[in-house]
PDB file of C-alpha atoms and ligand atoms in Angstrom:
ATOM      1  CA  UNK A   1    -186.156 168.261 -77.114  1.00  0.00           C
ATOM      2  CA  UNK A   2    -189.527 168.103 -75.454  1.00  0.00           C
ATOM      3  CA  UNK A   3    -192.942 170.724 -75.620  1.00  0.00           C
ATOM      4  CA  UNK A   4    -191.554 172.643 -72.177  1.00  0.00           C
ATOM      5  CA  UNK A   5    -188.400 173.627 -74.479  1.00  0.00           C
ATOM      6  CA  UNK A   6    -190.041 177.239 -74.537  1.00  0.00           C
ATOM      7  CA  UNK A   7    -190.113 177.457 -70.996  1.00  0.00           C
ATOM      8  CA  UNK A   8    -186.467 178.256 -71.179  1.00  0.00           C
ATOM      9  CA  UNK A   9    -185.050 179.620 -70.479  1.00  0.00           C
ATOM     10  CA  UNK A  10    -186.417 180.719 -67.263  1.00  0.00           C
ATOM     11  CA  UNK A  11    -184.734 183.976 -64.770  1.00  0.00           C
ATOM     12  CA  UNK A  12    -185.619 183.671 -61.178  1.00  0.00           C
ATOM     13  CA  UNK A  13    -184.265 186.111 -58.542  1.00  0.00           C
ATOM     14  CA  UNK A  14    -182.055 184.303 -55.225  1.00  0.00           C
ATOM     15  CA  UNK A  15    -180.240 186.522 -53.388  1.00  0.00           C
ATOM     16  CA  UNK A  16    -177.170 186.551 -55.292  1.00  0.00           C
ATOM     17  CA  UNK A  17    -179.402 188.409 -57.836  1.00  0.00           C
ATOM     18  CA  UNK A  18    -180.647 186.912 -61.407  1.00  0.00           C
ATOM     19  CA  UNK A  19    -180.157 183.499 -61.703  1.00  0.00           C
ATOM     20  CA  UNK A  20    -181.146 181.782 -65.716  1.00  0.00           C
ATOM     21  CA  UNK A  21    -181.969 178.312 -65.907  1.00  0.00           C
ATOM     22  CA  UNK A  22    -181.186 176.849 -69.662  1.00  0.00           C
ATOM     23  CA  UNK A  23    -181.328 173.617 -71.202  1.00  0.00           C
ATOM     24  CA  UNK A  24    -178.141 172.266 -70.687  1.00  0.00           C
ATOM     25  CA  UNK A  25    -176.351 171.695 -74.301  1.00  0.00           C
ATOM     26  CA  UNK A  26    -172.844 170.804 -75.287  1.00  0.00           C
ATOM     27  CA  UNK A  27    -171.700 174.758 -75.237  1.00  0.00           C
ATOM     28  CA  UNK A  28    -172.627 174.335 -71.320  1.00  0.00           C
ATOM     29  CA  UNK A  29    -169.914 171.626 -71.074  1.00  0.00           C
ATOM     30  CA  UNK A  30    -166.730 174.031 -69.861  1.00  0.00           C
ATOM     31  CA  UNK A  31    -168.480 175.772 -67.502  1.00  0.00           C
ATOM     32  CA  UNK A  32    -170.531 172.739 -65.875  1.00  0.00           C
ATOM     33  CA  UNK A  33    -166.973 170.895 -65.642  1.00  0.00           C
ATOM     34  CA  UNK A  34    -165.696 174.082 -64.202  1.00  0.00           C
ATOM     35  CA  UNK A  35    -168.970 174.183 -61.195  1.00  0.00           C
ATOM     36  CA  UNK A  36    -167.919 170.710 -60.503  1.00  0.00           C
ATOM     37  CA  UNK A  37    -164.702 170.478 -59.672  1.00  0.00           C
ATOM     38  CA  UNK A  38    -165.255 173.522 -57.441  1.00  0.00           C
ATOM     39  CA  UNK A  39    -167.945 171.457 -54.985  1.00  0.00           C
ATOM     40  CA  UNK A  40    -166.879 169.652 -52.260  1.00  0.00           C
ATOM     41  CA  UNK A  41    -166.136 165.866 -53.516  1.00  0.00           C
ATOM     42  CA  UNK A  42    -169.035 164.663 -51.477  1.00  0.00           C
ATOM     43  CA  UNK A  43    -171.423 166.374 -52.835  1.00  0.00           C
ATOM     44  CA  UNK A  44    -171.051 164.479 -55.699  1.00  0.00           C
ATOM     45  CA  UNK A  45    -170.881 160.809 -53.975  1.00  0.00           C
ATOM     46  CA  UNK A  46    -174.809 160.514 -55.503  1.00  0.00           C
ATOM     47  CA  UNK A  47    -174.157 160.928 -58.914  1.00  0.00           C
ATOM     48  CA  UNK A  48    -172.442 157.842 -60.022  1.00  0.00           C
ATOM     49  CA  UNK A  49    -169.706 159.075 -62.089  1.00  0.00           C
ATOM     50  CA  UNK A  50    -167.236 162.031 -60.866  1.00  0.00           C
ATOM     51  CA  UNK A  51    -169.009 164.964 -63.192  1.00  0.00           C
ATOM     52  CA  UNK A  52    -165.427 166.913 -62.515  1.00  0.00           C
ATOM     53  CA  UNK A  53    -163.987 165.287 -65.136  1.00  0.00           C
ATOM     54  CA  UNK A  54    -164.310 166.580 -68.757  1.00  0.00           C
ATOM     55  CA  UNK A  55    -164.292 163.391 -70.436  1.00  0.00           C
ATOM     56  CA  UNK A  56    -167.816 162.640 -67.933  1.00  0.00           C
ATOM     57  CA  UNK A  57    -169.566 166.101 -68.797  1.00  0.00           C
ATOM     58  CA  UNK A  58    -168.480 164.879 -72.619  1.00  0.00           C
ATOM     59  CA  UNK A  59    -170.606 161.188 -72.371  1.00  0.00           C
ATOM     60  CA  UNK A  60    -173.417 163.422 -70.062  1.00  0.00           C
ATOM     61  CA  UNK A  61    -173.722 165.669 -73.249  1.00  0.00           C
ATOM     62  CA  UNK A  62    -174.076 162.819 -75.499  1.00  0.00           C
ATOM     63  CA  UNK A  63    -176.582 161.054 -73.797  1.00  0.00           C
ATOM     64  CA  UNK A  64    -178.686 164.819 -73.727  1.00  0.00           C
ATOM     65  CA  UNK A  65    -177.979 164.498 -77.376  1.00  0.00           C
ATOM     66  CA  UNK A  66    -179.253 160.572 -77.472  1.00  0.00           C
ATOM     67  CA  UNK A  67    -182.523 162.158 -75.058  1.00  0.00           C
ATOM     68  CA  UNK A  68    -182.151 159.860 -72.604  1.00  0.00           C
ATOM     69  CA  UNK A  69    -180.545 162.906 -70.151  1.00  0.00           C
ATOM     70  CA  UNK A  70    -182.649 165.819 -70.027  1.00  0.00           C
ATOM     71  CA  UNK A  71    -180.674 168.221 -68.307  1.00  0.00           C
ATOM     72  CA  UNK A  72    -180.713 171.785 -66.540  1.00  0.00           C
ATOM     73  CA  UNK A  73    -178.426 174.351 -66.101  1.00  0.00           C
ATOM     74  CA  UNK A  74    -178.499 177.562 -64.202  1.00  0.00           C
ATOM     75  CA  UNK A  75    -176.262 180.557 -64.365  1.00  0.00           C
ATOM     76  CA  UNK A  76    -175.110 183.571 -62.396  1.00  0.00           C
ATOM     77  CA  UNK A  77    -173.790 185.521 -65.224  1.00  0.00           C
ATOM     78  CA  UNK A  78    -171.836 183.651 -66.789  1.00  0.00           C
ATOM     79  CA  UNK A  79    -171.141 181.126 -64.309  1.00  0.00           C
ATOM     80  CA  UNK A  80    -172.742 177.553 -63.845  1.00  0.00           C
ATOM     81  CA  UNK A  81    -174.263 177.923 -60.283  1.00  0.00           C
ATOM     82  CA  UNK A  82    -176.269 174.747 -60.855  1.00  0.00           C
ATOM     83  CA  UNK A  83    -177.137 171.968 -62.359  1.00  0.00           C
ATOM     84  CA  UNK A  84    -180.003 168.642 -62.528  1.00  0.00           C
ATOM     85  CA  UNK A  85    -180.302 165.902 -65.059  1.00  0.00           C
ATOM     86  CA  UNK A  86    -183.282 163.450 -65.134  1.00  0.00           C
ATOM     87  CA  UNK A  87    -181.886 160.125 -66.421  1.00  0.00           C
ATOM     88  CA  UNK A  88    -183.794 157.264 -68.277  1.00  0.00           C
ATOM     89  CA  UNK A  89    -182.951 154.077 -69.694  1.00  0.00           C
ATOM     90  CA  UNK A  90    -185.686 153.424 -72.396  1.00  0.00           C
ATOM     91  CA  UNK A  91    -184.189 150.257 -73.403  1.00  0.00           C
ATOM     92  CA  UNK A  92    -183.897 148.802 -69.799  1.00  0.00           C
ATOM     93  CA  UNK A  93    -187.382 146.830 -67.949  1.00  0.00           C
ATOM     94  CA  UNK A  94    -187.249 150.285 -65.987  1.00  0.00           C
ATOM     95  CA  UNK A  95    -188.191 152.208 -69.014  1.00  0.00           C
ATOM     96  CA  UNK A  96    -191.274 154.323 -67.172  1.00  0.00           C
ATOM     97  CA  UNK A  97    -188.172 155.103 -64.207  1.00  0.00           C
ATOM     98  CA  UNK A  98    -186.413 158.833 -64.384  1.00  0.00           C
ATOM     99  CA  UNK A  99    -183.960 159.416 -61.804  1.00  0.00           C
ATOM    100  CA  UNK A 100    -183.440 163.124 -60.924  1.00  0.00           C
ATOM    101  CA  UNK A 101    -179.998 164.727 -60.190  1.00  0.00           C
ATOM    102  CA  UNK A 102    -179.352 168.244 -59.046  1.00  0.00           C
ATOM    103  CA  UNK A 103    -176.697 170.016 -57.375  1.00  0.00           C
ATOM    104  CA  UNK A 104    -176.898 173.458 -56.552  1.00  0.00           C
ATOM    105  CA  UNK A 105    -173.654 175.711 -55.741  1.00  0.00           C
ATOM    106  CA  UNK A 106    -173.171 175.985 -51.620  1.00  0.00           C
ATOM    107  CA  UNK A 107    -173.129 179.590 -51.458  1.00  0.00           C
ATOM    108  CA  UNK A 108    -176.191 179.476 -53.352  1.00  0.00           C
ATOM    109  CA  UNK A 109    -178.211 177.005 -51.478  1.00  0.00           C
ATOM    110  CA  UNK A 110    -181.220 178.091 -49.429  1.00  0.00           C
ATOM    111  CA  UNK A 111    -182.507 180.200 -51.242  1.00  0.00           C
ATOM    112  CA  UNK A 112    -184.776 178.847 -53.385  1.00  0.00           C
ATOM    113  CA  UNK A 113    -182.391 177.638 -56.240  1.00  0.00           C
ATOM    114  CA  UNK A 114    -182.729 173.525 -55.459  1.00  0.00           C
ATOM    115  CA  UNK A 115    -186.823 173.874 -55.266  1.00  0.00           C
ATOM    116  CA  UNK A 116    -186.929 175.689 -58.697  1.00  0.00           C
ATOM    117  CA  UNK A 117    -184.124 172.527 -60.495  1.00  0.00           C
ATOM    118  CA  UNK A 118    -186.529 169.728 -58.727  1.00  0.00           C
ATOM    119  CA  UNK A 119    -189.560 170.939 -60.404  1.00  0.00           C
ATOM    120  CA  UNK A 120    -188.280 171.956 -63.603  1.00  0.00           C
ATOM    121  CA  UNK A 121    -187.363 168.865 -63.327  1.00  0.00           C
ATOM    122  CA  UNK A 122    -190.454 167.239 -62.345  1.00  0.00           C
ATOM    123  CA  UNK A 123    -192.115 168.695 -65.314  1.00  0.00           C
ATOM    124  CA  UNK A 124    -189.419 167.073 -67.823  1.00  0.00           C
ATOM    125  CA  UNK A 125    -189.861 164.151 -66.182  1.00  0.00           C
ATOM    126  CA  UNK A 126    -193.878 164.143 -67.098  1.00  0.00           C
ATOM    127  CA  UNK A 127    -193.291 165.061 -70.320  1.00  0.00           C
ATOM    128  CA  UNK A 128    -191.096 162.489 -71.279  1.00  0.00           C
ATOM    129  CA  UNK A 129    -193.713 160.119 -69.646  1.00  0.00           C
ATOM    130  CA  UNK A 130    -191.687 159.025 -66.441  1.00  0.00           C
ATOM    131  CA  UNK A 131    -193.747 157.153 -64.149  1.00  0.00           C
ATOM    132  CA  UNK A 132    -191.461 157.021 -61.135  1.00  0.00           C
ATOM    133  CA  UNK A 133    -188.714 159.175 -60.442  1.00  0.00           C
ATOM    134  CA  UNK A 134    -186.143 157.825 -58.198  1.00  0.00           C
ATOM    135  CA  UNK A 135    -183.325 159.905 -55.795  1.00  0.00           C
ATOM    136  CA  UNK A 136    -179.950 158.868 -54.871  1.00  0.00           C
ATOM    137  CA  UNK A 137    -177.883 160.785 -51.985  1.00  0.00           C
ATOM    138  CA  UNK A 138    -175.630 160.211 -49.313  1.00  0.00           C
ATOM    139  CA  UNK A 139    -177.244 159.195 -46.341  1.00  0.00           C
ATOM    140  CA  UNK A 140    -175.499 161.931 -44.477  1.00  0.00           C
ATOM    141  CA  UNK A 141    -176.969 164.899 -47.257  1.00  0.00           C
ATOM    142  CA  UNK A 142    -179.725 165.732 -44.516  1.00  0.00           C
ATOM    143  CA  UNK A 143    -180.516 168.994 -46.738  1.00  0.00           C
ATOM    144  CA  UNK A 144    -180.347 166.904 -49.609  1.00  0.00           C
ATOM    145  CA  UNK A 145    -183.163 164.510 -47.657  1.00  0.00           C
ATOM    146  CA  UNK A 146    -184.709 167.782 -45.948  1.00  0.00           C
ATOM    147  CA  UNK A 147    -185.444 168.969 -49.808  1.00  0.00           C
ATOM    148  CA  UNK A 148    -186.632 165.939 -51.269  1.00  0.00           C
ATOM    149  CA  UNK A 149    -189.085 164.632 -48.569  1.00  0.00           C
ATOM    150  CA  UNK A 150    -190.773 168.555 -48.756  1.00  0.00           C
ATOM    151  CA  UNK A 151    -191.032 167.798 -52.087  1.00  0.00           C
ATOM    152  CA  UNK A 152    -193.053 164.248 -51.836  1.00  0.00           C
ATOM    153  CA  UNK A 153    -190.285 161.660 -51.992  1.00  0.00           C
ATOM    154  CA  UNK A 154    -190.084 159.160 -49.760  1.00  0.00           C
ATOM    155  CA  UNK A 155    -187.334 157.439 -48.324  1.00  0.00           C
ATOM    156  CA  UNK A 156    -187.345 153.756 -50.628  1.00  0.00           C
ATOM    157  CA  UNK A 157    -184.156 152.094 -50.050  1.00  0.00           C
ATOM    158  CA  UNK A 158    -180.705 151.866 -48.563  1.00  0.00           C
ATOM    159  CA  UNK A 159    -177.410 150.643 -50.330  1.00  0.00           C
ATOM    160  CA  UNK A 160    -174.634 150.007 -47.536  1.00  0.00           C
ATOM    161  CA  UNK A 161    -171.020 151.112 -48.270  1.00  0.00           C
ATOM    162  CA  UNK A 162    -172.329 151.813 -51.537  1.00  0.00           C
ATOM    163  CA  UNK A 163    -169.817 154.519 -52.883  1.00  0.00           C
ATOM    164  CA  UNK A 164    -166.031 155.168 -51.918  1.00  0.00           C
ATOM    165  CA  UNK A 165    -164.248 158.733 -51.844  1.00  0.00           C
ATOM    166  CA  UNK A 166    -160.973 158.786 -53.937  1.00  0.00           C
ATOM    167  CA  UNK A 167    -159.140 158.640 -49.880  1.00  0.00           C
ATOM    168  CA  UNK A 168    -161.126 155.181 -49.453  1.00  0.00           C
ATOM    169  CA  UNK A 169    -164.195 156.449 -47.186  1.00  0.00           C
ATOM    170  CA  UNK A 170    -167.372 154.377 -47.733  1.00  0.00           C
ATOM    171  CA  UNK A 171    -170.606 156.086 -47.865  1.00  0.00           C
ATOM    172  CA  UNK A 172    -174.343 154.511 -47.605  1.00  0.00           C
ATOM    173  CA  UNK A 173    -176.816 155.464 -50.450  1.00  0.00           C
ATOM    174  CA  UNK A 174    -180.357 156.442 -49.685  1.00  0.00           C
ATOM    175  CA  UNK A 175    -183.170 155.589 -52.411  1.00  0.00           C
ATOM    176  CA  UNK A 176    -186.045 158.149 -52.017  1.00  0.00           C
ATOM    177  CA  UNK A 177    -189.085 157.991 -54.856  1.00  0.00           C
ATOM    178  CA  UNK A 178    -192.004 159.660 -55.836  1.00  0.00           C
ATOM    179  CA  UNK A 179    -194.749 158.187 -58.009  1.00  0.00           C
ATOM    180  CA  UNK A 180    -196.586 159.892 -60.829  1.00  0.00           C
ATOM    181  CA  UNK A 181    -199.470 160.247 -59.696  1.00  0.00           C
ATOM    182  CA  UNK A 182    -198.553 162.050 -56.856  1.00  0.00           C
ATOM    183  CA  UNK A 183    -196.347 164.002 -58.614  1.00  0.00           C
ATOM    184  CA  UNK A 184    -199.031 165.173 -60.581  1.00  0.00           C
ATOM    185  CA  UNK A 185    -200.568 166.521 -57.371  1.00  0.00           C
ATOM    186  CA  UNK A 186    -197.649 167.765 -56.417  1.00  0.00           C
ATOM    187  CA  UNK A 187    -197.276 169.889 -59.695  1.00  0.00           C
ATOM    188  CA  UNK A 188    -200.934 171.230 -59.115  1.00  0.00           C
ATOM    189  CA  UNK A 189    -200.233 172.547 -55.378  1.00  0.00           C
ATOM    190  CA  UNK A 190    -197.608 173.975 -57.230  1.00  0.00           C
ATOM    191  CA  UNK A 191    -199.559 175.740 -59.925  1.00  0.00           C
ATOM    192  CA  UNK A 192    -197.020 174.274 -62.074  1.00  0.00           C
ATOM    193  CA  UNK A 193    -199.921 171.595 -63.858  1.00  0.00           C
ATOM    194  CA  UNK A 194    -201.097 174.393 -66.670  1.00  0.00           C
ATOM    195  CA  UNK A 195    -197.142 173.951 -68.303  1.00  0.00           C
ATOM    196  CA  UNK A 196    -199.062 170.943 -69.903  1.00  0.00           C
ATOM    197  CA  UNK A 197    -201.837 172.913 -70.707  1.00  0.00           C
TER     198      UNK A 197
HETATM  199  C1  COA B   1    -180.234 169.283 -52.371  1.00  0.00           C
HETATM  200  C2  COA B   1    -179.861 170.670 -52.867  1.00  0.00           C
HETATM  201  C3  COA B   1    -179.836 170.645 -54.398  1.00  0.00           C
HETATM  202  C4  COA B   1    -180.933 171.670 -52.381  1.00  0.00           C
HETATM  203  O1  COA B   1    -180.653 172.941 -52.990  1.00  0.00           O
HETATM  204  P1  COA B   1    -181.108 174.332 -52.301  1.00  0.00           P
HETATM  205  O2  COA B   1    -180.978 175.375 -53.378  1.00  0.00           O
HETATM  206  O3  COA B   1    -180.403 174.556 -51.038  1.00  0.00           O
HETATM  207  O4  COA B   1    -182.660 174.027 -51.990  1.00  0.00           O
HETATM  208  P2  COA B   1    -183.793 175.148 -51.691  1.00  0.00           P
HETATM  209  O5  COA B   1    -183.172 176.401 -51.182  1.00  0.00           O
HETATM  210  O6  COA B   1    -184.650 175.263 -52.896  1.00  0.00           O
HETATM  211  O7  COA B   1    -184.602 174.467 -50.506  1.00  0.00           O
HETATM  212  C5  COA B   1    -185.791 173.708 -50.742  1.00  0.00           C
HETATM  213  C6  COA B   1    -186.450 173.449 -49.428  1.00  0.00           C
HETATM  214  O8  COA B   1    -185.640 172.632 -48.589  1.00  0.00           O
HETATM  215  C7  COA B   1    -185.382 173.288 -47.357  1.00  0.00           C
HETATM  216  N1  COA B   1    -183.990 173.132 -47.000  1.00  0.00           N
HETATM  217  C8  COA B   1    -182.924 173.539 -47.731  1.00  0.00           C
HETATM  218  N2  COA B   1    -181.796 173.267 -47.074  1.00  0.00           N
HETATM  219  C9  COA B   1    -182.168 172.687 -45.906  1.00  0.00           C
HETATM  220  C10 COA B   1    -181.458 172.215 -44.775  1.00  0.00           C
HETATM  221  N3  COA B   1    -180.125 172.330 -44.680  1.00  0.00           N
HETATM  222  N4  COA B   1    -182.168 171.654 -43.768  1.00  0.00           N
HETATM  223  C11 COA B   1    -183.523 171.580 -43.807  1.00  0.00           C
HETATM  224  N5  COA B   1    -184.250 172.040 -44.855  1.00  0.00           N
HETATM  225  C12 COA B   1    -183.580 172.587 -45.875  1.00  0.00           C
HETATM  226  C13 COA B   1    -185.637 174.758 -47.603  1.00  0.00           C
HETATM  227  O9  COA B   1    -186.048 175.372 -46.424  1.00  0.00           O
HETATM  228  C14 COA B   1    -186.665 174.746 -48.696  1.00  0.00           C
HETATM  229  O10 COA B   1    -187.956 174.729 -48.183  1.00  0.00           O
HETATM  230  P3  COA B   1    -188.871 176.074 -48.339  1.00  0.00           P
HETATM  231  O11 COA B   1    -188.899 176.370 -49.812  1.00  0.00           O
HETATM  232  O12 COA B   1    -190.177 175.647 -47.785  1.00  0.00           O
HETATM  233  O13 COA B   1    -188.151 177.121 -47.571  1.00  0.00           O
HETATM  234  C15 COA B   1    -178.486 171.113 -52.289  1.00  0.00           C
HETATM  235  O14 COA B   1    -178.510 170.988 -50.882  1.00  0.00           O
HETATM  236  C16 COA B   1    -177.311 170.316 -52.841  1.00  0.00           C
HETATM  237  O15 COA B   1    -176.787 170.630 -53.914  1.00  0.00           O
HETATM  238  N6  COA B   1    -176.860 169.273 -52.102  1.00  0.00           N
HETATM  239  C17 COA B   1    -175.692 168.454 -52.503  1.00  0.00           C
HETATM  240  C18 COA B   1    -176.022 167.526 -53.660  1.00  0.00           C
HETATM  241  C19 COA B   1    -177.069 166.497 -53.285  1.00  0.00           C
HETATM  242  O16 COA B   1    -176.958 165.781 -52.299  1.00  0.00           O
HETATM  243  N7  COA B   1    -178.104 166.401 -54.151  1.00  0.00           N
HETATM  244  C20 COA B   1    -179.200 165.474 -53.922  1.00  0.00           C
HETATM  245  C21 COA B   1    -179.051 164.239 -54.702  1.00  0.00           C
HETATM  246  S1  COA B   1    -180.164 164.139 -56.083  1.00  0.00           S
END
């Protein structure tokens, strides 16, 4: 739980029609597993852990319960359409380090859907007092890197051969990061700064 909890949840109109972002809570667990296993397998190379499998979505939705994932979802209806997560270790030497997660459904994409996740996201982030938020994608996602670098990232690092597909294909990792500060700018050319207000 954080103080933007009453921003949610939040409609916005793509051109599939209404789309409602929620915080994501165990009830969301079904349908996020079920939005996951329908994307292609490398679009979720980034995340670490394959989020098509229940018993993944199950230790995801504990951690939201712990509050060390702070998670979005958004809904066509009643299906999952998309989904970001902003992940902290407080008890790690990164404590002040969120790294942000989204994924947004392919037929949905363009159209507004990823922008809206990242700075939810980027608000949650504040909030829970994140000083740098880090990105991980394929090096190959050039949407993924298109999106992010609009947004004020900036390309940090590169992991070789850092994640395998279940056929045995190695991928490179890409590191991209934004600091706070300048994500506090970012949030005001946004007009997204008085959420704190
Ligand atoms: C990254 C991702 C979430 C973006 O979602 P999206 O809904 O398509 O993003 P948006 O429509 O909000 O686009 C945001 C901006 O990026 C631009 N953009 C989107 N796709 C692009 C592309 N293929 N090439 C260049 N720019 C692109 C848009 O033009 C938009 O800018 P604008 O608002 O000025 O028009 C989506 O591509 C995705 O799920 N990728 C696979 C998962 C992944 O790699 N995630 C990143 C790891 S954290």
């Amino acid at each position: 739980m954080t103080t933007l909890d009453a921003r949610y949840p939040l409609t916005m109109v793509c051109g599939v029609g209404q789309v409602h972002i929620t915080r994501m809570t165990r009830s969301d667990a079904p349908g996020v597993s079920a939005f996951a296993s329908a994307l292609p397998p490398h679009d979720l190379l980034f995340m670490r852990r394959d989020i098509s499998q229940p018993k993944v979505v199950d230790a995801w939705v504990k951690e939201i319960e712990a509050g060390t994932i702070d998670s979005l979802v958004a809904r066509v209806g009643a299906d999952v359409v998309g989904c970001s997560g902003i992940v902290r270790d407080p008890l790690s030497f990164s404590p002040h380090v969120g790294e942000l997660r989204v994924v947004v459904s392919p037929e949905l994409r363009e159209q507004g859907l990823g922008r809206v996740l990242i700075q939810e996201s980027f608000l949650i982030a504040l909030d829970r007092g994140v000083e740098k938020l880090v990105a991980h994608m394929t090096a190959d996602q050039r949407a993924a890197m298109a999106v992010f670098e609009d947004l004020g990232f900036r390309p940090e690092g590169l992991l070789r051969d850092h994640v395998r597909t279940a056929e045995g294909a190695k991928h490179d990792i890409v590191i991209l990061s934004h600091d706070v500060e300048r994500l506090d700018a970012h949030m005001n050319a946004y007009g997204l700064g008085e959420a704190f207000d």
